Short mmCIF file of C-alpha atoms in Angstrom, two decimals:
data_model
loop_
_atom_site.label_atom_id
_atom_site.label_comp_id
_atom_site.label_asym_id
_atom_site.label_seq_id
_atom_site.Cartn_x
_atom_site.Cartn_y
_atom_site.Cartn_z
CA UNK A 1 115.66 87.37 83.60
CA UNK A 2 112.75 87.24 81.18
CA UNK A 3 109.33 86.80 82.68
CA UNK A 4 106.23 85.15 81.31
CA UNK A 5 105.26 86.73 78.02
CA UNK A 6 101.93 86.69 76.24
CA UNK A 7 100.92 87.73 72.77
CA UNK A 8 99.16 89.61 71.45
CA UNK A 9 98.69 92.11 74.26
CA UNK A 10 95.40 93.22 72.76
CA UNK A 11 93.16 91.51 70.25
CA UNK A 12 89.97 92.81 68.70
CA UNK A 13 88.03 90.30 66.68
CA UNK A 14 84.62 89.98 65.10
CA UNK A 15 82.04 87.63 66.52
CA UNK A 16 82.35 84.22 64.94
CA UNK A 17 86.07 84.40 64.17
CA UNK A 18 88.66 82.12 65.72
CA UNK A 19 91.48 83.53 67.85
CA UNK A 20 94.73 82.10 69.13
CA UNK A 21 96.45 83.44 72.24
CA UNK A 22 100.03 82.59 73.03
CA UNK A 23 101.91 82.17 76.30
CA UNK A 24 105.69 81.80 76.64
CA UNK A 25 106.43 80.67 80.19
CA UNK A 26 109.69 81.24 82.00
CA UNK A 27 112.30 78.75 80.82
CA UNK A 28 112.38 75.67 83.01
CA UNK A 29 108.95 76.23 84.49
CA UNK A 30 107.06 72.96 84.37
CA UNK A 31 103.53 73.97 85.33
CA UNK A 32 101.35 76.40 83.39
CA UNK A 33 97.89 77.84 83.97
CA UNK A 34 95.44 79.77 81.85
CA UNK A 35 92.93 82.06 83.56
CA UNK A 36 90.20 84.35 82.31
CA UNK A 37 89.30 87.62 84.00
CA UNK A 38 86.10 89.30 82.93
CA UNK A 39 85.46 92.94 83.82
CA UNK A 40 85.05 93.35 87.56
CA UNK A 41 85.57 89.67 88.25
CA UNK A 42 88.28 87.59 89.82
CA UNK A 43 90.43 85.14 87.92
CA UNK A 44 88.60 82.13 86.56
CA UNK A 45 90.61 78.92 86.19
CA UNK A 46 90.58 77.55 82.66
CA UNK A 47 93.25 74.87 82.29
CA UNK A 48 96.36 73.53 84.02
CA UNK A 49 99.39 71.79 82.47
CA UNK A 50 101.99 69.97 84.53
CA UNK A 51 104.93 68.36 82.80
CA UNK A 52 103.89 65.44 80.65
CA UNK A 53 100.72 64.71 82.59
CA UNK A 54 97.31 65.04 81.00
CA UNK A 55 96.11 68.63 81.44
CA UNK A 56 93.21 69.52 83.71
CA UNK A 57 90.73 71.09 81.30
CA UNK A 58 87.86 71.24 83.76
CA UNK A 59 87.69 75.05 83.70
CA UNK A 60 87.22 75.45 79.97
CA UNK A 61 83.76 77.03 79.60
CA UNK A 62 82.73 75.33 76.37
CA UNK A 63 84.02 73.11 73.58
CA UNK A 64 84.88 76.24 71.63
CA UNK A 65 87.88 76.60 73.94
CA UNK A 66 90.97 74.45 73.63
CA UNK A 67 94.58 74.71 74.69
CA UNK A 68 97.79 72.90 74.03
CA UNK A 69 101.32 73.06 75.27
CA UNK A 70 104.02 72.03 72.85
CA UNK A 71 107.30 70.57 74.05
CA UNK A 72 106.46 71.42 77.63
CA UNK A 73 107.00 75.09 76.93
CA UNK A 74 104.89 77.43 74.78
CA UNK A 75 101.14 77.20 75.19
CA UNK A 76 98.35 78.40 72.94
CA UNK A 77 94.75 78.97 73.92
CA UNK A 78 92.36 78.79 70.98
CA UNK A 79 88.83 80.12 71.00
CA UNK A 80 86.70 79.11 68.05
CA UNK A 81 83.64 81.00 66.82
CA UNK A 82 84.17 83.77 69.34
CA UNK A 83 81.18 85.25 71.15
CA UNK A 84 80.86 88.64 72.83
CA UNK A 85 80.88 86.99 76.25
CA UNK A 86 84.40 85.75 75.51
CA UNK A 87 85.64 89.34 75.87
CA UNK A 88 88.00 89.34 78.84
CA UNK A 89 91.64 89.44 79.82
CA UNK A 90 93.30 86.04 79.42
CA UNK A 91 96.18 85.49 81.83
CA UNK A 92 98.84 82.85 81.76
CA UNK A 93 100.95 81.84 84.76
CA UNK A 94 103.83 79.41 85.15
CA UNK A 95 105.45 77.74 88.12
CA UNK A 96 109.07 76.59 88.48
CA UNK A 97 109.94 72.95 88.88
CA UNK A 98 109.98 71.96 92.52
CA UNK A 99 108.00 75.01 93.66
CA UNK A 100 105.17 74.73 96.12
CA UNK A 101 102.07 74.66 93.97
CA UNK A 102 99.91 76.77 93.70
CA UNK A 103 101.96 79.27 95.63
CA UNK A 104 104.66 80.48 93.29
CA UNK A 105 102.75 81.50 90.18
CA UNK A 106 104.46 83.96 87.87
CA UNK A 107 101.86 85.76 85.81
CA UNK A 108 102.20 87.13 82.32
CA UNK A 109 100.84 90.56 81.34
CA UNK A 110 97.73 89.06 79.79
CA UNK A 111 95.92 89.39 76.48
CA UNK A 112 92.89 91.65 76.38
CA UNK A 113 90.39 90.09 73.98
CA UNK A 114 87.50 92.17 72.67
CA UNK A 115 84.85 90.51 70.55
CA UNK A 116 82.73 92.95 68.57
CA UNK B 1 80.71 75.00 95.35
CA UNK B 2 83.60 76.86 96.99
CA UNK B 3 83.18 80.57 97.23
CA UNK B 4 85.49 83.47 98.06
CA UNK B 5 83.94 86.82 98.95
CA UNK B 6 85.96 90.00 99.29
CA UNK B 7 84.90 93.25 100.89
CA UNK B 8 84.72 96.07 100.31
CA UNK B 9 84.62 95.90 96.51
CA UNK B 10 86.26 99.30 96.33
CA UNK B 11 87.86 101.71 98.75
CA UNK B 12 89.25 105.23 98.43
CA UNK B 13 91.65 106.54 101.06
CA UNK B 14 94.26 109.26 101.50
CA UNK B 15 97.96 108.67 101.73
CA UNK B 16 98.98 107.72 105.24
CA UNK B 17 95.70 106.00 106.08
CA UNK B 18 95.57 102.39 107.26
CA UNK B 19 93.26 100.02 105.41
CA UNK B 20 91.90 96.56 106.13
CA UNK B 21 90.71 94.35 103.31
CA UNK B 22 88.52 91.35 104.03
CA UNK B 23 88.24 87.93 102.49
CA UNK B 24 85.78 85.26 103.58
CA UNK B 25 85.60 81.80 102.17
CA UNK B 26 83.43 78.72 102.15
CA UNK B 27 85.44 75.65 101.40
CA UNK B 28 85.82 72.00 101.84
CA UNK B 29 89.27 70.56 102.48
CA UNK B 30 90.96 73.92 102.93
CA UNK B 31 94.63 74.01 101.94
CA UNK B 32 95.75 77.61 101.68
CA UNK B 33 94.66 81.20 101.25
CA UNK B 34 96.63 83.55 99.05
CA UNK B 35 96.68 87.30 98.52
CA UNK B 36 97.78 88.96 95.27
CA UNK B 37 98.21 92.57 94.18
CA UNK B 38 97.05 93.30 90.64
CA UNK B 39 98.25 96.46 88.97
CA UNK B 40 97.16 96.76 85.35
CA UNK B 41 97.00 93.10 84.34
CA UNK B 42 99.52 90.76 86.01
CA UNK B 43 98.87 89.79 89.66
CA UNK B 44 101.89 89.59 91.90
CA UNK B 45 102.04 87.30 94.90
CA UNK B 46 101.84 88.83 98.38
CA UNK B 47 101.15 86.14 100.99
CA UNK B 48 100.16 82.54 101.43
CA UNK B 49 98.45 81.56 104.68
CA UNK B 50 97.83 78.05 105.88
CA UNK B 51 97.67 78.31 109.67
CA UNK B 52 95.30 80.29 111.86
CA UNK B 53 96.51 83.17 113.95
CA UNK B 54 99.99 83.45 112.47
CA UNK B 55 100.56 86.88 110.98
CA UNK B 56 102.54 87.17 107.77
CA UNK B 57 104.25 90.53 107.34
CA UNK B 58 106.08 92.26 104.55
CA UNK B 59 106.93 95.89 105.10
CA UNK B 60 103.70 97.84 105.53
CA UNK B 61 101.56 94.87 104.53
CA UNK B 62 100.42 92.12 106.85
CA UNK B 63 97.86 89.35 106.71
CA UNK B 64 96.30 86.86 109.07
CA UNK B 65 93.97 83.89 108.72
CA UNK B 66 91.14 82.70 110.95
CA UNK B 67 90.26 79.14 109.98
CA UNK B 68 87.52 78.88 112.57
CA UNK B 69 85.61 81.90 111.29
CA UNK B 70 86.76 81.28 107.68
CA UNK B 71 88.20 84.67 106.87
CA UNK B 72 91.43 86.50 106.26
CA UNK B 73 92.37 90.16 106.42
CA UNK B 74 95.03 92.12 104.60
CA UNK B 75 96.25 95.24 106.37
CA UNK B 76 98.18 98.05 104.76
CA UNK B 77 99.55 100.74 107.04
CA UNK B 78 100.75 104.22 106.04
CA UNK B 79 99.30 103.77 102.55
CA UNK B 80 101.06 105.28 99.55
CA UNK B 81 99.76 106.09 96.08
CA UNK B 82 101.75 103.10 94.80
CA UNK B 83 99.49 100.83 96.84
CA UNK B 84 96.62 101.66 94.48
CA UNK B 85 95.67 98.35 92.86
CA UNK B 86 93.16 95.53 92.91
CA UNK B 87 93.87 93.12 95.76
CA UNK B 88 92.82 89.56 95.04
CA UNK B 89 92.19 86.81 97.55
CA UNK B 90 92.27 83.18 96.46
CA UNK B 91 91.87 79.88 98.24
CA UNK B 92 93.22 76.49 97.37
CA UNK B 93 91.20 73.53 98.50
CA UNK B 94 89.48 70.40 97.49
CA UNK B 95 90.90 67.41 95.74
CA UNK B 96 93.50 69.24 93.68
CA UNK B 97 96.61 70.87 95.07
CA UNK B 98 96.86 73.30 92.19
CA UNK B 99 93.44 74.90 91.67
CA UNK B 100 92.68 78.30 93.14
CA UNK B 101 89.30 79.96 93.54
CA UNK B 102 89.58 83.73 93.34
CA UNK B 103 87.40 86.44 94.80
CA UNK B 104 86.39 89.45 92.70
CA UNK B 105 88.97 91.65 94.35
CA UNK B 106 89.02 94.94 96.22
CA UNK B 107 89.92 98.03 94.21
CA UNK B 108 92.02 100.27 96.45
CA UNK B 109 92.64 103.86 95.41
CA UNK B 110 95.09 105.89 97.47
CA UNK B 111 94.88 109.61 96.81
CA UNK B 112 97.75 111.99 97.56
#
C-alpha cells in the first residue's frame, strides 16, 4: 500500500521567505511526528500529534515554526521568515492506531530545504 | 539532558567483513533503545531493545543492550554493499512514551 508521502521533495527558498512542507501519513495512522535532520546530525524531534489530543510542540526551535494537522490526517509544517540555519531535511513519520509507540514509526522520504 | 553517542562516526569495510557499531546513552527513566537504517532520507526500523542481555537478531544483523553499562551494539556479519547506509541509534525515556533522542549516526560504507 501507499507509504507516508511528503512534498515537495526539495525546496530552495530565499532567506526571509515563508515555506510550507506537507506530510500525508498512511491512512488510518493516528500519530504523526515531524523531525529535522541537519547535515551530519541525528534526527531532532520537532512536534508530535496523537489523535485529537493537543500536540506536543516542545521541539519546535522558535516561534517561526508552526505545524498543524487537519482532520487527523494531512499535516503541514510552516516556517516563517526562513533563515539559513533552517536548511535541513524535514522528515515526517506516522504510527498506526494501536501500535507500540514509539516503536513502529513509518517515515516519509523527507523534504530537503535549502535556504539561500 | 539525555544524550546518545554513536561510534564510530564513519566506517569503511570490504564486503564479507563483520562490523560492530556502538551506541552509548545517558538517560533518566530509560524505556527503550532503537536502531534504524537510513538510506538516502527515510530511516527504516531495525530493532527495539528494552531488556539487558537479550539479543535481537534479523538475518545478518543482531543487537544487544547493556542497561548496566548504558550501551548497545549493532553487529552486521558478512557485510554486503547493500548494507551501506547511516545507522541511527535512538533512545526513548523520560516522562513521555513517544519522544526519541537520536544519535548522530554511523556512516557505514561497504566496498566490493
